Short mmCIF file of C-alpha atoms and ligand atoms in Angstrom, two decimals:
data_model
loop_
_atom_site.label_atom_id
_atom_site.label_comp_id
_atom_site.label_asym_id
_atom_site.label_seq_id
_atom_site.Cartn_x
_atom_site.Cartn_y
_atom_site.Cartn_z
CA ILE U 22 16.54 4.24 21.16
CA GLU U 23 14.45 4.95 23.97
CA ASP U 24 12.63 1.64 24.69
CA LYS U 25 11.22 1.98 27.77
CA LYS U 26 8.48 4.45 25.29
CA LEU U 27 7.55 1.83 22.97
CA ALA U 28 6.71 -0.52 25.96
CA ASP U 29 3.79 2.39 26.92
CA VAL U 30 2.63 2.23 23.54
CA TYR U 31 -0.82 0.43 22.27
CA VAL U 32 -1.92 0.39 19.54
CA ALA U 33 -5.33 2.32 20.41
CA ASP U 34 -2.22 5.06 20.86
CA LEU U 35 -1.36 5.02 17.14
CA MET U 36 -4.57 3.36 15.38
CA ILE U 37 -6.60 5.80 13.75
CA PRO U 38 -10.28 5.60 14.99
CA SER U 39 -13.27 3.76 13.19
CA GLU U 40 -15.03 7.18 12.45
CA LYS U 41 -11.84 8.58 10.10
CA VAL U 42 -11.86 5.14 8.80
CA ALA U 43 -13.24 4.81 4.74
CA HIS U 44 -15.18 1.63 4.75
CA VAL U 45 -17.82 -0.38 2.73
CA GLN U 46 -20.39 -3.21 3.88
CA VAL U 47 -20.41 -7.18 3.22
CA ASN U 48 -23.84 -6.03 0.73
CA ASN U 49 -22.83 -3.79 -1.20
CA PRO U 50 -22.20 -3.96 -5.16
CA LEU U 51 -18.96 -4.42 -5.73
CA GLU U 52 -19.67 -1.00 -8.91
CA HIS U 53 -19.81 0.94 -5.95
CA ALA U 54 -17.00 -0.54 -3.49
CA LEU U 55 -14.45 0.29 -6.45
CA LEU U 56 -15.78 4.27 -6.32
CA VAL U 57 -15.43 4.17 -2.88
CA LEU U 58 -11.46 3.46 -2.83
CA VAL U 59 -11.55 5.05 -6.28
CA LYS U 60 -12.59 8.02 -4.31
CA SER U 61 -10.68 8.30 -1.45
CA GLY U 62 -7.80 7.00 -3.08
CA TYR U 63 -7.56 3.99 -1.05
CA SER U 64 -5.65 0.14 -2.08
CA ALA U 65 -7.80 -1.51 0.26
CA VAL U 66 -10.53 -0.71 3.31
CA PRO U 67 -12.32 -2.67 6.07
CA VAL U 68 -15.43 -4.41 5.48
CA LEU U 69 -17.91 -3.79 7.97
CA ASP U 70 -21.80 -5.31 8.35
CA ALA U 71 -25.04 -3.57 9.54
CA SER U 72 -24.41 -3.09 12.96
CA TYR U 73 -20.57 -2.12 12.20
CA LYS U 74 -18.67 -5.37 13.63
CA LEU U 75 -15.53 -6.29 11.33
CA ALA U 76 -16.35 -8.77 8.19
CA GLY U 77 -13.35 -8.18 6.54
CA THR U 78 -11.48 -6.31 4.05
CA ILE U 79 -11.54 -5.46 0.24
CA GLY U 80 -8.87 -3.39 -2.27
CA LYS U 81 -8.92 -2.62 -5.93
CA THR U 82 -6.80 -5.90 -6.43
CA ILE U 83 -9.33 -8.88 -5.68
CA ILE U 84 -12.21 -6.28 -7.37
CA LEU U 85 -9.98 -5.59 -11.00
CA ASN U 86 -9.51 -9.39 -10.61
CA GLN U 87 -13.00 -10.31 -10.88
CA ILE U 88 -13.12 -8.60 -13.97
CA LEU U 89 -10.27 -8.89 -15.66
CA GLY U 90 -11.88 -11.20 -18.61
CA LEU U 91 -9.89 -12.64 -21.63
CA GLU U 92 -10.08 -9.39 -24.08
CA ARG U 93 -10.60 -6.69 -22.01
CA PHE U 94 -12.07 -5.64 -17.75
CA GLU U 95 -15.21 -6.72 -17.31
CA PHE U 96 -17.23 -3.91 -16.08
CA GLU U 97 -20.25 -4.67 -16.58
CA THR U 98 -19.98 -8.12 -14.39
CA LEU U 99 -19.49 -5.25 -10.90
CA ALA U 100 -22.91 -4.48 -10.87
CA ASP U 101 -24.13 -7.56 -10.10
CA ARG U 102 -21.86 -9.07 -6.97
CA ARG U 103 -21.59 -7.96 -3.99
CA VAL U 104 -18.70 -7.29 -1.70
CA GLU U 105 -19.30 -10.41 0.59
CA GLU U 106 -18.85 -12.54 -1.97
CA ILE U 107 -15.37 -11.66 -2.49
CA MET U 108 -13.59 -9.56 0.50
CA HIS U 109 -10.36 -10.74 2.60
CA THR U 110 -11.79 -13.38 5.28
CA ASP U 111 -8.94 -14.42 7.03
CA ILE U 112 -7.53 -10.92 7.99
CA PRO U 113 -5.65 -10.54 10.85
CA ILE U 114 -6.86 -9.09 13.63
CA LEU U 115 -5.71 -7.11 17.00
CA SER U 116 -7.33 -5.08 20.23
CA ARG U 117 -6.74 -1.35 21.03
CA GLU U 118 -5.16 -2.91 24.33
CA ALA U 119 -2.21 -4.89 21.64
CA SER U 120 0.96 -3.13 22.86
CA PHE U 121 3.09 -1.80 20.35
CA MET U 122 5.49 -4.74 19.50
CA GLU U 123 2.43 -6.78 18.57
CA GLY U 124 0.75 -4.04 16.06
CA LEU U 125 4.45 -3.57 15.11
CA HIS U 126 4.16 -7.86 13.90
CA ALA U 127 1.32 -7.39 12.66
CA VAL U 128 1.78 -4.87 9.78
CA ILE U 129 5.37 -6.34 8.66
CA ASP U 130 2.64 -8.16 6.29
CA TYR U 131 0.07 -5.87 5.85
CA PRO U 132 0.22 -2.41 4.68
CA PHE U 133 -3.18 -2.17 7.58
CA VAL U 134 -4.20 -4.11 10.30
CA CYS U 135 -8.47 -4.23 11.37
CA VAL U 136 -8.65 -3.60 14.88
CA ALA U 137 -12.10 -4.42 17.05
CA ASP U 138 -13.20 -5.19 20.10
CA GLN U 139 -13.69 -8.83 21.36
CA GLU U 140 -17.67 -8.51 20.30
CA GLY U 141 -16.23 -8.36 16.23
CA TYR U 142 -17.25 -4.88 17.11
CA PHE U 143 -15.45 -2.64 14.84
CA ASP U 144 -12.82 -0.15 16.36
CA GLY U 145 -10.35 1.00 13.55
CA ILE U 146 -7.37 0.98 12.26
CA LEU U 147 -3.31 0.40 12.47
CA THR U 148 -1.51 1.78 9.60
CA ARG U 149 1.74 0.90 8.57
CA ARG U 150 2.47 4.62 8.69
CA ALA U 151 1.89 5.12 11.95
CA ILE U 152 4.40 2.44 13.01
CA LEU U 153 6.81 3.99 10.69
CA LYS U 154 6.36 7.60 12.63
CA GLN U 155 6.32 5.97 16.11
CA LEU U 156 9.36 4.61 15.38
CA ARG U 157 11.15 6.89 14.18
CA ARG U 158 10.42 9.27 17.32
CA ASN U 159 12.03 6.35 18.76
CA ILE U 160 15.03 6.45 17.39
CA SER U 161 17.64 9.32 17.79
CA MET U 162 21.06 8.40 16.54
CA ILE A 29 16.96 -1.43 20.71
CA GLU A 30 20.93 -1.47 18.93
CA ASP A 31 21.18 1.17 17.00
CA LYS A 32 24.73 0.57 16.32
CA LYS A 33 23.65 -2.14 13.78
CA LEU A 34 20.75 0.33 12.27
CA ALA A 35 24.33 2.61 11.47
CA ASP A 36 25.79 0.16 9.53
CA VAL A 37 22.96 -1.16 7.06
CA TYR A 38 21.82 0.64 4.36
CA VAL A 39 19.52 1.31 1.44
CA ALA A 40 21.24 -1.29 -0.98
CA ASP A 41 21.67 -3.76 1.96
CA LEU A 42 17.15 -3.86 2.02
CA MET A 43 16.30 -2.98 -1.24
CA ILE A 44 14.41 -5.32 -3.69
CA PRO A 45 17.08 -4.93 -6.53
CA SER A 46 15.85 -3.94 -10.09
CA GLU A 47 15.33 -6.94 -11.99
CA LYS A 48 12.90 -8.19 -9.66
CA VAL A 49 10.78 -5.55 -9.33
CA ALA A 50 7.80 -4.94 -11.51
CA HIS A 51 7.60 -1.67 -13.60
CA VAL A 52 5.95 -0.47 -17.39
CA GLN A 53 7.50 1.91 -20.06
CA VAL A 54 6.55 5.33 -19.89
CA ASN A 55 4.99 4.65 -23.52
CA ASN A 56 2.60 1.66 -22.91
CA PRO A 57 -0.61 2.70 -23.69
CA LEU A 58 -2.80 2.26 -19.88
CA GLU A 59 -4.51 -0.78 -20.66
CA HIS A 60 -0.65 -2.55 -20.41
CA ALA A 61 0.18 -0.47 -17.37
CA LEU A 62 -3.44 -1.53 -15.70
CA LEU A 63 -3.06 -5.37 -16.64
CA VAL A 64 0.66 -5.66 -15.59
CA LEU A 65 -0.56 -4.28 -12.18
CA VAL A 66 -3.44 -6.39 -11.89
CA LYS A 67 -2.13 -9.48 -12.66
CA SER A 68 1.29 -8.42 -11.16
CA GLY A 69 -0.66 -7.81 -7.75
CA TYR A 70 1.21 -4.46 -7.02
CA SER A 71 -0.80 -1.18 -6.66
CA ALA A 72 1.57 0.77 -8.48
CA VAL A 73 5.38 0.14 -9.73
CA PRO A 74 7.95 2.51 -11.07
CA VAL A 75 7.61 3.96 -14.48
CA LEU A 76 11.39 3.29 -16.39
CA ASP A 77 11.63 4.81 -20.04
CA ALA A 78 13.49 3.02 -23.19
CA SER A 79 16.98 3.01 -21.06
CA TYR A 80 15.89 2.03 -18.27
CA LYS A 81 16.10 5.42 -16.17
CA LEU A 82 13.64 6.11 -13.37
CA ALA A 83 10.94 8.32 -15.28
CA GLY A 84 8.38 8.73 -12.39
CA THR A 85 5.94 5.08 -10.61
CA ILE A 86 2.05 4.86 -11.66
CA GLY A 87 -0.51 2.88 -9.97
CA LYS A 88 -3.57 2.12 -10.54
CA THR A 89 -5.45 4.72 -8.36
CA ILE A 90 -4.50 7.06 -11.05
CA ILE A 91 -5.05 5.27 -13.61
CA LEU A 92 -8.70 4.49 -12.58
CA ASN A 93 -9.05 8.33 -11.84
CA GLN A 94 -8.99 8.92 -15.21
CA ILE A 95 -11.74 6.50 -16.49
CA LEU A 96 -13.84 7.50 -14.15
CA GLY A 97 -16.73 8.71 -16.20
CA LEU A 98 -20.17 10.44 -15.43
CA GLU A 99 -21.61 7.73 -15.28
CA ARG A 100 -19.40 4.49 -15.26
CA PHE A 101 -15.65 3.60 -15.87
CA GLU A 102 -14.32 4.29 -19.35
CA PHE A 103 -12.28 1.57 -20.01
CA GLU A 104 -12.83 2.01 -23.52
CA THR A 105 -10.18 5.22 -23.25
CA LEU A 106 -7.65 3.06 -21.70
CA ALA A 107 -6.19 2.05 -24.70
CA ASP A 108 -5.15 5.73 -26.35
CA ARG A 109 -4.03 6.85 -24.03
CA ARG A 110 0.34 6.78 -22.23
CA VAL A 111 1.82 6.12 -19.01
CA GLU A 112 3.89 9.50 -19.38
CA GLU A 113 0.82 11.10 -19.75
CA ILE A 114 -0.03 10.82 -16.33
CA MET A 115 2.49 9.05 -13.92
CA HIS A 116 3.55 10.37 -11.04
CA THR A 117 6.97 11.98 -10.91
CA ASP A 118 7.54 14.24 -8.20
CA ILE A 119 9.07 11.26 -6.50
CA PRO A 120 11.33 10.74 -3.66
CA ILE A 121 14.26 9.02 -4.84
CA LEU A 122 17.26 7.32 -2.79
CA SER A 123 20.72 6.95 -3.89
CA ARG A 124 22.39 2.72 -2.47
CA GLU A 125 24.39 4.64 -0.38
CA ALA A 126 21.91 6.70 1.10
CA SER A 127 21.39 5.87 5.46
CA PHE A 128 18.91 3.66 7.27
CA MET A 129 17.48 7.12 8.44
CA GLU A 130 17.24 8.25 5.20
CA GLY A 131 15.14 5.22 4.34
CA LEU A 132 13.08 5.15 7.29
CA HIS A 133 12.21 8.90 6.48
CA ALA A 134 11.29 8.63 3.38
CA VAL A 135 9.14 5.28 3.54
CA ILE A 136 7.01 8.02 6.33
CA ASP A 137 4.56 8.77 3.04
CA TYR A 138 5.40 6.14 0.88
CA PRO A 139 4.45 2.41 0.63
CA PHE A 140 7.92 2.11 -1.46
CA VAL A 141 10.81 4.95 -2.64
CA CYS A 142 12.71 4.40 -5.79
CA VAL A 143 16.45 3.89 -5.64
CA ALA A 144 18.33 5.22 -9.19
CA ASP A 145 22.18 6.11 -9.13
CA GLN A 146 23.32 9.33 -9.97
CA GLU A 147 23.41 9.70 -13.97
CA GLY A 148 19.10 8.36 -13.15
CA TYR A 149 19.80 4.58 -14.11
CA PHE A 150 17.27 2.24 -11.89
CA ASP A 151 18.78 0.30 -9.34
CA GLY A 152 15.14 -1.44 -7.42
CA ILE A 153 13.12 0.01 -4.46
CA LEU A 154 12.96 0.17 -1.06
CA THR A 155 9.66 -1.15 0.87
CA ARG A 156 7.96 0.02 4.28
CA ARG A 157 8.04 -4.20 4.45
CA ALA A 158 12.12 -4.37 4.25
CA ILE A 159 12.44 -0.95 7.16
CA LEU A 160 9.50 -2.51 9.18
CA LYS A 161 11.65 -5.93 9.38
CA GLN A 162 14.63 -4.70 9.47
CA LEU A 163 13.15 -2.53 12.54
CA ARG A 164 11.65 -5.70 14.16
CA ARG A 165 15.20 -7.69 14.29
CA ASN A 166 16.87 -4.64 15.99
CA ILE A 167 14.19 -3.84 19.04
CA SER A 168 14.17 -6.98 21.59
CA MET A 169 12.02 -6.30 24.27
N1 2BA Z 12 -5.43 10.69 1.91
C1 2BA Z 12 -4.19 10.62 1.74
N2 2BA Z 12 -3.79 11.25 2.22
C2 2BA Z 12 -2.10 10.99 2.55
N3 2BA Z 12 -1.33 10.60 2.73
C3 2BA Z 12 -2.33 8.90 2.15
C4 2BA Z 12 -3.25 9.18 1.37
N4 2BA Z 12 -3.52 7.99 1.24
C5 2BA Z 12 -2.22 7.32 1.10
N5 2BA Z 12 -1.75 7.77 2.15
C6 2BA Z 12 -0.08 7.03 1.74
O1 2BA Z 12 -0.45 6.19 0.89
C7 2BA Z 12 -0.33 4.85 2.02
C8 2BA Z 12 -0.93 4.12 1.70
O2 2BA Z 12 -2.19 4.07 1.21
P1 2BA Z 12 -3.46 2.99 0.72
O3 2BA Z 12 -4.07 2.89 0.60
O4 2BA Z 12 -2.55 2.00 -0.69
O5 2BA Z 12 -3.01 1.97 2.07
C9 2BA Z 12 -3.72 2.60 2.86
C10 2BA Z 12 -4.86 2.44 3.19
O6 2BA Z 12 -5.38 0.86 2.09
C11 2BA Z 12 -5.78 1.90 4.71
N6 2BA Z 12 -6.09 3.16 4.83
C12 2BA Z 12 -5.29 4.21 5.73
N7 2BA Z 12 -6.10 5.09 6.15
C13 2BA Z 12 -7.34 4.70 5.88
C14 2BA Z 12 -8.50 5.60 6.25
N8 2BA Z 12 -8.60 6.61 6.34
N9 2BA Z 12 -9.68 4.55 5.69
C15 2BA Z 12 -9.60 3.43 4.89
N10 2BA Z 12 -8.51 3.25 4.37
C16 2BA Z 12 -6.87 4.06 5.22
O7 2BA Z 12 -4.87 1.22 5.10
C17 2BA Z 12 -3.12 0.97 3.82
C18 2BA Z 12 -2.21 2.11 4.61
O8 2BA Z 12 -2.02 3.33 4.86
P2 2BA Z 12 -0.79 4.47 5.73
O9 2BA Z 12 -0.81 6.07 6.42
O10 2BA Z 12 0.52 3.72 6.13
O11 2BA Z 12 -0.48 4.88 3.81
C19 2BA Z 12 -0.54 5.49 2.79
C20 2BA Z 12 -0.11 6.86 3.37
O12 2BA Z 12 1.29 7.06 3.34
N1 2BA Z 13 2.87 -11.10 -3.86
C1 2BA Z 13 3.37 -10.48 -3.18
N2 2BA Z 13 3.88 -11.54 -1.97
C2 2BA Z 13 3.80 -11.81 -0.13
N3 2BA Z 13 3.20 -9.91 -0.34
C3 2BA Z 13 2.92 -9.06 -1.05
C4 2BA Z 13 2.80 -9.14 -2.37
N4 2BA Z 13 2.07 -7.89 -2.53
C5 2BA Z 13 2.58 -7.50 -1.56
N5 2BA Z 13 2.24 -7.34 -1.01
C6 2BA Z 13 1.83 -6.85 0.09
O1 2BA Z 13 1.66 -6.25 0.36
C7 2BA Z 13 1.82 -4.84 0.33
C8 2BA Z 13 1.52 -3.92 -0.30
O2 2BA Z 13 1.95 -4.27 -1.84
P1 2BA Z 13 1.39 -3.15 -2.31
O3 2BA Z 13 1.30 -3.80 -4.17
O4 2BA Z 13 0.07 -2.00 -2.12
O5 2BA Z 13 2.33 -1.64 -2.45
C9 2BA Z 13 3.57 -2.31 -2.90
C10 2BA Z 13 4.29 -2.05 -4.42
O6 2BA Z 13 3.79 -0.95 -4.91
C11 2BA Z 13 5.56 -2.31 -4.50
N6 2BA Z 13 6.22 -3.39 -4.47
C12 2BA Z 13 7.28 -4.00 -3.28
N7 2BA Z 13 7.23 -5.24 -4.44
C13 2BA Z 13 7.31 -4.91 -5.63
C14 2BA Z 13 7.82 -5.27 -6.99
N8 2BA Z 13 8.39 -6.80 -6.53
N9 2BA Z 13 7.70 -4.91 -7.55
C15 2BA Z 13 7.36 -3.77 -8.24
N10 2BA Z 13 6.61 -3.03 -7.26
C16 2BA Z 13 6.73 -3.66 -6.07
O7 2BA Z 13 5.82 -1.26 -3.10
C17 2BA Z 13 4.73 -1.30 -2.09
C18 2BA Z 13 5.27 -1.54 -0.36
O8 2BA Z 13 5.12 -3.27 -0.90
P2 2BA Z 13 5.87 -4.16 0.66
O9 2BA Z 13 6.34 -5.04 0.29
O10 2BA Z 13 6.61 -2.80 1.59
O11 2BA Z 13 4.84 -4.29 0.77
C19 2BA Z 13 3.57 -5.15 0.67
C20 2BA Z 13 3.41 -6.63 0.95
O12 2BA Z 13 3.65 -6.97 2.64
#
């Protein structure tokens, strides 16, 4: 495996840039967030604030958990609640200058990791697929 | 990176064995399947038949797509429909004797890949996390 090439790869080279990333806003109702998730097909996406700074992530699991009532899924409650009330905020964040190895470490426990700059503006996401494709290029056995 | 060790790793070494894999049955109503998915926290799981042969996979996305009506999510329809009507059946399948590289190729496009024997009995699942952890062990830069 050609380590030398991995040493020259950075998160910026592998990430999906912000303009191509589906996301929701902190103040969106959960109903809207679930619709975005179902229509985009993604299980989870980043959450941004009005100035496009990264605020967290949200996924179908945590939304559906909210509406799991005693007898059925209580869908009506989704109209009254907002993304910022339940989104995940204790998430790993990478800088675009981070190394390939830092990216590999980060995706061990997360299907995707958000990338942001020092001021907190959202740059993009690093996915497991991007890391795996890079590794496949480097491995020739 | 130590290729020699990867050459000695097989899917059987990395997969989550069937007894530890959450799954649903082909004839379960979608309501039950969604409950299993929400309670287990997994976005998608394997589908087995009554004799524990692998039949397909099912996830929250495809279930929610089914109930996305014009005005809202039509949850009532979930009680009347069954897993086998909508599950994914064109899925990659690995044998436990497959090589690490075959496993890596398979998870490029799928978060997990089902493992089954020649008669179709479900053996377990190979996840991206297991592949990534193995690669991290082998890379020391
Ligand atoms: N429209 C599509 N076309 C082709 N393949 C698709 C696809 N949607 C999903 N997949 C495949 O399924 C994997 C899991 O997607 P999931 O939505 O659970 O999990 C995704 C999703 O939560 C997020 N993600 C990926 N791309 C995104 C985007 N453009 N915008 C927002 N979130 C994204 O990152 C996670 C990991 O993505 P990754 O690419 O490693 O892995 C993806 C990819 O291999
Ligand atoms: N209870 C838990 N504890 C710790 N971490 C958790 C977790 N549930 C999910 N994760 C983390 O989130 C990733 C994506 O999970 P997801 O459910 O979307 O996607 C999962 C799920 O669809 C399936 N899967 C994993 N383990 C399973 C199991 N024991 N039974 C059934 N399906 C499983 O394989 C996919 C990829 O799993 P992978 O481990 O690569 O990646 C997992 C893992 O890193």
